[in-house]
Amino acid sequence: MSFGAALPTVDVAGVPADALVLDVREADEWAAGHVEGALHVPMSGFVARFGEVTEAVAEGRRAYVMCRVGGRSAQVTQYLVQQGIDAVNIDGGMLAWEGAGRPMVTDNGSPAFVL
């Protein structure tokens, strides 16, 4: 295994509509707007909830990891890859997602935005 290898990344246009999006932002960010169907596991509690992530990717699915701009998700992606999980960082995060016009939702039906 080579260390220092480039982190696997994808831009928002490369995220399939049926992808497993793993959102690692905090609860207030999630509440403002998120990708419909995403799995919300905040980075602050990630290790404690790691089992939920391994269950979600158990069917051989790739995890597309998302935060606001890509910093936190890069750290989580690196961790997942080290655990042998197929994960890629979404370059630009939710800001890029919103900028590309990709759909966002809220749990309460209010207009979605990136916090």
CSV table of C-alpha atoms in Angstrom, one decimal:
chain,number,residue,atom,x,y,z
A,1,MET,CA,0.0,0.0,0.0
A,2,SER,CA,1.4,3.4,-0.9
A,3,PHE,CA,1.1,6.1,1.7
A,4,GLY,CA,0.5,9.7,0.6
A,5,ALA,CA,-1.6,8.5,-2.3
A,6,ALA,CA,-4.1,11.1,-3.5
A,7,LEU,CA,-7.4,11.0,-1.7
A,8,PRO,CA,-10.2,9.6,-3.9
A,9,THR,CA,-12.4,12.5,-4.9
A,10,VAL,CA,-15.3,13.2,-7.2
A,11,ASP,CA,-17.0,16.4,-8.2
A,12,VAL,CA,-20.7,16.9,-7.6
A,13,ALA,CA,-21.6,16.1,-11.2
A,14,GLY,CA,-20.0,12.7,-10.8
A,15,VAL,CA,-22.2,11.6,-7.9
A,16,PRO,CA,-24.9,9.2,-9.1
A,17,ALA,CA,-28.5,10.0,-8.3
A,18,ASP,CA,-28.8,6.8,-6.3
A,19,ALA,CA,-25.5,7.1,-4.5
A,20,LEU,CA,-25.0,6.5,-0.8
A,21,VAL,CA,-24.2,10.1,0.3
A,22,LEU,CA,-22.6,10.2,3.8
A,23,ASP,CA,-23.1,13.7,5.3
A,24,VAL,CA,-20.6,14.3,8.1
A,25,ARG,CA,-21.8,17.9,8.9
A,26,GLU,CA,-23.3,18.9,12.3
A,27,ALA,CA,-27.0,18.8,13.1
A,28,ASP,CA,-27.7,22.5,12.5
A,29,GLU,CA,-26.0,22.3,9.0
A,30,TRP,CA,-28.0,19.1,8.2
A,31,ALA,CA,-31.3,20.8,9.3
A,32,ALA,CA,-30.7,23.8,6.9
A,33,GLY,CA,-30.5,21.5,3.9
A,34,HIS,CA,-29.1,18.1,2.8
A,35,VAL,CA,-29.1,15.6,0.0
A,36,GLU,CA,-32.4,13.5,0.0
A,37,GLY,CA,-31.7,10.0,1.3
A,38,ALA,CA,-28.3,10.9,2.7
A,39,LEU,CA,-26.9,9.1,5.8
A,40,HIS,CA,-26.2,11.7,8.5
A,41,VAL,CA,-23.3,10.8,10.7
A,42,PRO,CA,-21.7,14.0,12.1
A,43,MET,CA,-17.9,13.9,12.2
A,44,SER,CA,-18.0,14.7,15.9
A,45,GLY,CA,-19.7,11.4,16.6
A,46,PHE,CA,-18.3,9.4,13.7
A,47,VAL,CA,-16.2,6.8,15.5
A,48,ALA,CA,-19.1,6.0,17.9
A,49,ARG,CA,-21.5,5.5,15.0
A,50,PHE,CA,-19.1,3.8,12.6
A,51,GLY,CA,-21.2,0.6,12.7
A,52,GLU,CA,-24.0,2.5,10.9
A,53,VAL,CA,-21.6,3.4,8.1
A,54,THR,CA,-20.3,-0.2,7.7
A,55,GLU,CA,-23.9,-1.5,7.6
A,56,ALA,CA,-24.8,1.0,4.8
A,57,VAL,CA,-21.8,0.1,2.7
A,58,ALA,CA,-22.1,-3.7,3.4
A,59,GLU,CA,-23.7,-4.3,0.0
A,60,GLY,CA,-20.5,-3.2,-1.7
A,61,ARG,CA,-21.7,0.3,-2.1
A,62,ARG,CA,-19.4,3.2,-2.5
A,63,ALA,CA,-19.7,5.9,0.2
A,64,TYR,CA,-19.8,9.5,-1.2
A,65,VAL,CA,-18.6,11.6,1.7
A,66,MET,CA,-19.9,15.2,2.1
A,67,CYS,CA,-19.5,18.2,4.3
A,68,ARG,CA,-19.8,21.9,3.7
A,69,VAL,CA,-16.7,22.5,1.5
A,70,GLY,CA,-14.7,19.2,1.6
A,71,GLY,CA,-12.3,19.5,4.6
A,72,ARG,CA,-14.1,17.3,7.2
A,73,SER,CA,-15.3,14.9,4.6
A,74,ALA,CA,-11.7,14.5,3.3
A,75,GLN,CA,-10.6,13.4,6.8
A,76,VAL,CA,-13.5,11.0,7.1
A,77,THR,CA,-12.9,9.6,3.6
A,78,GLN,CA,-9.2,9.0,4.5
A,79,TYR,CA,-10.3,7.2,7.6
A,80,LEU,CA,-12.8,5.0,5.7
A,81,VAL,CA,-10.3,4.1,3.0
A,82,GLN,CA,-7.8,3.1,5.7
A,83,GLN,CA,-10.6,0.8,7.1
A,84,GLY,CA,-10.9,-0.8,3.6
A,85,ILE,CA,-14.1,0.9,2.7
A,86,ASP,CA,-14.7,2.2,-0.8
A,87,ALA,CA,-15.2,5.9,-0.1
A,88,VAL,CA,-14.7,9.1,-2.1
A,89,ASN,CA,-14.7,12.7,-1.0
A,90,ILE,CA,-17.2,15.0,-2.7
A,91,ASP,CA,-15.0,17.9,-3.9
A,92,GLY,CA,-16.5,21.2,-2.8
A,93,GLY,CA,-19.1,19.7,-0.5
A,94,MET,CA,-22.6,21.1,-0.1
A,95,LEU,CA,-21.6,24.5,-1.4
A,96,ALA,CA,-20.6,22.9,-4.8
A,97,TRP,CA,-23.7,20.7,-4.7
A,98,GLU,CA,-26.0,23.8,-4.2
A,99,GLY,CA,-24.0,25.7,-6.8
A,100,ALA,CA,-24.5,22.9,-9.4
A,101,GLY,CA,-28.2,23.0,-8.8
A,102,ARG,CA,-28.4,19.5,-7.4
A,103,PRO,CA,-31.5,18.9,-5.3
A,104,MET,CA,-31.6,19.5,-1.6
A,105,VAL,CA,-34.3,19.0,1.0
A,106,THR,CA,-35.1,19.7,4.7
A,107,ASP,CA,-36.8,17.5,7.2
A,108,ASN,CA,-39.5,20.2,7.9
A,109,GLY,CA,-40.2,21.2,4.3
A,110,SER,CA,-38.8,24.7,4.5
A,111,PRO,CA,-36.5,25.9,1.7
A,112,ALA,CA,-33.1,24.2,1.8
A,113,PHE,CA,-29.9,26.2,2.0
A,114,VAL,CA,-26.3,25.5,2.9
A,115,LEU,CA,-25.4,26.7,6.4
